[in-house]
Short mmCIF file of C-alpha atoms in Angstrom, two decimals:
data_model
loop_
_atom_site.label_atom_id
_atom_site.label_comp_id
_atom_site.label_asym_id
_atom_site.label_seq_id
_atom_site.Cartn_x
_atom_site.Cartn_y
_atom_site.Cartn_z
CA GLY A 476 -60.36 59.94 -7.02
CA ALA A 477 -58.13 57.70 -5.15
CA VAL A 478 -56.10 55.16 -7.97
CA VAL A 479 -54.84 52.15 -7.41
CA SER A 480 -52.64 50.20 -9.89
CA GLN A 481 -51.98 46.77 -10.20
CA HIS A 482 -49.38 44.95 -12.31
CA PRO A 483 -49.34 43.12 -14.35
CA SER A 484 -52.56 42.97 -16.19
CA ARG A 485 -52.23 39.42 -17.30
CA VAL A 486 -49.96 36.69 -16.77
CA ILE A 487 -49.08 32.99 -17.99
CA CYS A 488 -46.75 30.82 -16.14
CA LYS A 489 -45.98 27.19 -16.00
CA SER A 490 -47.28 24.80 -13.04
CA GLY A 491 -44.69 24.67 -10.22
CA THR A 492 -43.63 28.67 -10.85
CA SER A 493 -44.05 31.47 -8.53
CA VAL A 494 -45.41 35.23 -9.80
CA LYS A 495 -45.61 38.17 -8.39
CA ILE A 496 -48.64 40.95 -8.33
CA GLU A 497 -47.84 44.30 -7.27
CA CYS A 498 -50.26 46.37 -5.71
CA ARG A 499 -49.57 50.20 -5.78
CA SER A 500 -51.39 53.17 -4.17
CA LEU A 501 -51.04 56.18 -6.61
CA ASP A 502 -51.17 59.46 -4.70
CA PHE A 503 -52.32 58.44 -1.75
CA GLN A 504 -50.91 56.44 1.39
CA ALA A 505 -52.70 53.25 1.86
CA THR A 506 -51.90 51.18 5.75
CA THR A 507 -53.75 48.35 4.73
CA MET A 508 -54.91 46.93 1.35
CA PHE A 509 -56.87 43.81 0.21
CA TRP A 510 -56.53 40.99 -1.43
CA TYR A 511 -59.45 39.57 -3.58
CA ARG A 512 -59.80 36.71 -5.93
CA GLN A 513 -62.58 36.05 -8.36
CA PHE A 514 -63.18 32.99 -9.85
CA PRO A 515 -65.26 32.74 -13.31
CA LYS A 516 -68.61 34.19 -12.88
CA GLN A 517 -68.61 34.37 -9.45
CA SER A 518 -68.02 36.79 -6.82
CA LEU A 519 -65.25 38.11 -5.49
CA MET A 520 -63.61 36.50 -2.59
CA LEU A 521 -61.31 38.66 0.19
CA MET A 522 -58.06 36.38 0.44
CA ALA A 523 -56.27 38.30 2.96
CA THR A 524 -55.58 41.88 4.27
CA SER A 525 -51.97 43.02 3.58
CA ASN A 526 -50.91 45.56 6.62
CA GLU A 527 -47.81 47.91 6.17
CA GLY A 528 -44.67 46.84 8.42
CA SER A 529 -46.24 43.50 9.65
CA LYS A 530 -47.97 39.98 8.65
CA ALA A 531 -50.78 39.48 6.67
CA THR A 532 -53.95 38.71 7.87
CA TYR A 533 -55.26 35.64 6.04
CA GLU A 534 -58.99 34.35 5.61
CA GLN A 535 -60.02 31.13 6.61
CA GLY A 536 -59.00 28.55 4.17
CA VAL A 537 -56.52 30.71 2.33
CA GLU A 538 -52.34 29.24 2.05
CA LYS A 539 -50.90 31.98 3.49
CA ASP A 540 -47.66 29.92 2.39
CA LYS A 541 -48.92 29.64 -1.00
CA PHE A 542 -50.19 33.33 -1.47
CA LEU A 543 -47.52 35.46 0.18
CA ILE A 544 -48.30 38.75 0.77
CA ASN A 545 -45.28 41.44 1.40
CA HIS A 546 -46.48 45.73 2.20
CA ALA A 547 -43.44 46.75 1.77
CA SER A 548 -44.55 50.57 2.09
CA LEU A 549 -47.66 52.22 1.97
CA THR A 550 -48.30 52.93 -1.35
CA LEU A 551 -46.82 49.51 -2.27
CA SER A 552 -48.51 45.34 -1.28
CA THR A 553 -47.74 42.46 -3.47
CA LEU A 554 -48.89 39.01 -3.29
CA THR A 555 -46.64 36.00 -4.96
CA VAL A 556 -48.58 32.71 -5.59
CA THR A 557 -45.48 30.46 -5.13
CA SER A 558 -45.40 26.97 -6.77
CA ALA A 559 -48.33 27.69 -8.69
CA HIS A 560 -50.93 25.31 -10.11
CA PRO A 561 -53.59 25.61 -12.51
CA GLU A 562 -56.08 25.72 -10.01
CA ASP A 563 -54.16 28.81 -8.58
CA SER A 564 -55.83 30.25 -12.27
CA SER A 565 -58.07 33.07 -11.21
CA PHE A 566 -58.75 36.88 -11.38
CA TYR A 567 -56.80 38.35 -8.74
CA ILE A 568 -57.57 41.90 -7.34
CA CYS A 569 -56.10 44.53 -4.73
CA SER A 570 -57.83 47.06 -3.37
CA ALA A 571 -56.91 49.86 -0.55
CA ARG A 572 -59.14 52.84 0.67
CA GLU A 573 -57.68 56.57 1.18
CA GLY A 574 -58.76 57.03 4.80
CA GLY A 575 -62.31 55.94 5.13
CA PRO A 576 -64.42 53.63 2.63
CA PRO A 577 -64.81 53.23 0.23
CA LEU A 578 -62.71 50.40 -1.23
CA HIS A 579 -60.88 51.48 -4.71
CA PHE A 580 -60.27 48.42 -6.83
CA GLY A 581 -56.66 48.00 -9.14
CA ASN A 582 -57.90 46.27 -12.47
CA GLY A 583 -56.98 43.09 -11.54
CA THR A 584 -54.56 40.28 -12.79
CA ARG A 585 -55.56 37.57 -15.08
CA LEU A 586 -53.38 34.84 -13.73
CA THR A 587 -53.28 31.51 -16.10
CA VAL A 588 -51.49 28.80 -14.95
CA THR A 589 -50.34 26.19 -17.63
CA ASP B 1006 -72.95 30.42 3.52
CA GLN B 1007 -73.26 33.47 1.61
CA GLN B 1008 -74.18 36.37 3.94
CA VAL B 1009 -74.96 39.11 0.87
CA LYS B 1010 -76.93 37.90 -1.84
CA GLN B 1011 -78.17 38.82 -5.40
CA ASN B 1012 -80.49 36.56 -6.36
CA SER B 1013 -80.78 37.86 -9.97
CA PRO B 1014 -77.73 36.78 -12.24
CA SER B 1015 -78.99 38.98 -15.04
CA LEU B 1016 -81.05 41.76 -15.68
CA SER B 1017 -82.53 43.14 -18.88
CA VAL B 1018 -83.95 46.51 -19.72
CA GLN B 1019 -84.54 48.92 -22.58
CA GLU B 1020 -82.64 52.36 -22.68
CA GLY B 1021 -84.59 55.41 -20.80
CA ARG B 1022 -86.15 52.69 -18.76
CA ILE B 1023 -85.44 52.53 -14.94
CA SER B 1024 -83.14 49.54 -13.80
CA ILE B 1025 -83.57 47.84 -10.13
CA LEU B 1026 -80.78 45.79 -9.14
CA ASN B 1027 -81.56 43.98 -5.67
CA CYS B 1028 -79.43 42.98 -2.71
CA ASP B 1029 -80.38 41.07 0.50
CA TYR B 1030 -78.14 40.20 3.50
CA THR B 1031 -78.10 38.08 6.26
CA ASN B 1032 -76.06 39.74 9.20
CA SER B 1033 -77.77 42.47 10.96
CA MET B 1034 -73.90 43.14 12.01
CA PHE B 1035 -73.03 45.02 8.54
CA ASP B 1036 -73.87 48.88 8.57
CA TYR B 1037 -72.16 49.78 5.48
CA PHE B 1038 -73.39 48.97 2.21
CA LEU B 1039 -71.94 49.51 -1.31
CA TRP B 1040 -72.61 48.79 -4.85
CA TYR B 1041 -69.59 48.69 -7.46
CA LYS B 1042 -70.10 48.12 -11.51
CA LYS B 1043 -67.51 45.80 -12.87
CA TYR B 1044 -66.31 45.53 -16.46
CA PRO B 1045 -64.42 42.32 -17.54
CA ALA B 1046 -61.19 42.04 -16.87
CA GLU B 1047 -61.42 44.66 -14.70
CA GLY B 1048 -61.30 45.64 -11.75
CA PRO B 1049 -64.41 47.47 -9.55
CA THR B 1050 -65.64 50.73 -9.96
CA PHE B 1051 -67.64 52.22 -6.97
CA LEU B 1052 -70.47 53.68 -7.55
CA ILE B 1053 -72.55 54.34 -4.51
CA SER B 1054 -72.44 53.01 -0.82
CA ILE B 1055 -75.53 53.96 2.54
CA SER B 1056 -74.82 53.68 5.69
CA SER B 1057 -77.05 51.28 7.77
CA ILE B 1058 -78.34 55.27 9.57
CA LYS B 1059 -79.77 55.88 6.40
CA ASP B 1060 -82.70 54.91 4.17
CA LYS B 1061 -81.89 56.18 1.04
CA ASN B 1062 -79.10 57.61 -0.89
CA GLU B 1063 -78.90 59.36 -4.04
CA ASP B 1064 -75.97 60.46 -6.39
CA GLY B 1065 -76.83 61.17 -10.05
CA ARG B 1066 -78.71 58.86 -11.81
CA PHE B 1067 -78.27 56.35 -9.28
CA THR B 1068 -79.71 55.75 -5.75
CA VAL B 1069 -79.74 53.25 -3.24
CA PHE B 1070 -82.28 51.98 -0.64
CA LEU B 1071 -82.33 50.62 2.29
CA ASN B 1072 -84.52 48.58 3.83
CA LYS B 1073 -82.96 47.40 7.65
CA SER B 1074 -86.10 45.40 8.63
CA ALA B 1075 -85.86 43.53 5.34
CA LYS B 1076 -82.37 43.38 5.36
CA HIS B 1077 -82.78 44.51 1.46
CA LEU B 1078 -81.42 47.08 -0.56
CA SER B 1079 -81.54 48.35 -4.05
CA LEU B 1080 -79.66 49.92 -6.58
CA HIS B 1081 -82.06 52.05 -9.09
CA ILE B 1082 -80.74 53.57 -12.33
CA VAL B 1083 -82.63 55.78 -14.09
CA PRO B 1084 -82.92 56.52 -17.13
CA SER B 1085 -80.42 53.66 -17.72
CA GLN B 1086 -78.11 53.69 -20.42
CA PRO B 1087 -76.29 51.77 -23.04
CA GLY B 1088 -73.34 52.40 -21.21
CA ASP B 1089 -74.61 51.15 -17.57
CA SER B 1090 -74.71 47.31 -18.94
CA ALA B 1091 -72.42 45.57 -16.83
CA VAL B 1092 -71.51 43.77 -13.78
CA TYR B 1093 -73.07 45.17 -10.81
CA PHE B 1094 -72.02 44.07 -7.24
CA CYS B 1095 -73.41 44.92 -4.35
CA ALA B 1096 -70.87 44.82 -0.61
CA ALA B 1097 -71.73 45.25 2.98
CA SER B 1098 -68.79 45.75 5.62
CA GLY B 1099 -69.38 46.38 9.42
CA ILE B 1100 -69.17 42.38 10.96
CA ASP B 1101 -66.55 41.96 13.38
CA GLY B 1102 -65.65 45.82 13.19
CA SER B 1103 -64.69 45.27 9.92
CA SER B 1104 -66.19 48.61 8.52
CA ASN B 1105 -63.39 50.00 10.25
CA THR B 1106 -60.86 48.19 8.29
CA GLY B 1107 -62.52 47.95 4.73
CA LYS B 1108 -62.93 44.16 4.29
CA LEU B 1109 -66.24 43.81 2.25
CA ILE B 1110 -67.88 40.80 1.44
CA PHE B 1111 -69.99 40.55 -1.81
CA GLY B 1112 -72.55 39.50 -3.16
CA GLN B 1113 -72.48 36.72 -6.49
CA GLY B 1114 -72.89 39.77 -9.03
CA THR B 1115 -76.40 40.91 -11.27
CA THR B 1116 -75.67 41.21 -14.96
CA LEU B 1117 -77.52 44.20 -16.26
CA GLN B 1118 -77.50 44.46 -20.16
CA VAL B 1119 -79.08 47.93 -21.40
CA LYS B 1120 -80.65 48.01 -24.44
CA PRO B 1121 -80.78 50.30 -27.15
#
């Protein structure tokens, strides 16, 4: 089946720094990727839709200047958390689909901001 | 406003018995439903899905039932195995044409524990 690879799996950074998370679709092309966020013991919440070659579409309440998304190619989308704060600490998960449903998810990135 | 709800945060069953996980939704525009399984610190893994034109879909030990009039779906796992212990999320798509884009609305998840 379709495989989505996410890197890094965990990262610790200091407050005020920026962190980049990569999401790659292996063995298939993804014109659209999705970035989700999960707080402890809560549901997965869609943050934004990443579109290859165009601007990302952000969900209501998500700061586009804080969470920069770049979909540089058909197999790579990146999420950059800029000027990270402790409240940005969370589990970030990307997803993509090969043609139709279902969505396939990466293994997620645990971000801890100290 | 939680459009997809899993009202049972946890469920414990004995190995070999049936596990039934429930999910309710509020938006009648949803037309595609999925179940995912998730282990801690990992991404969700797709299990099974169902289109709104069906009321049942079966794949091995997993069966999903959809009751559109009640806006309710359930996942049956039989027989349950200790390796099934994980968090199970139901998800829905279809509003605002999202079934074409892949956007999913997730429930809160149910933690299933299967005891040996």
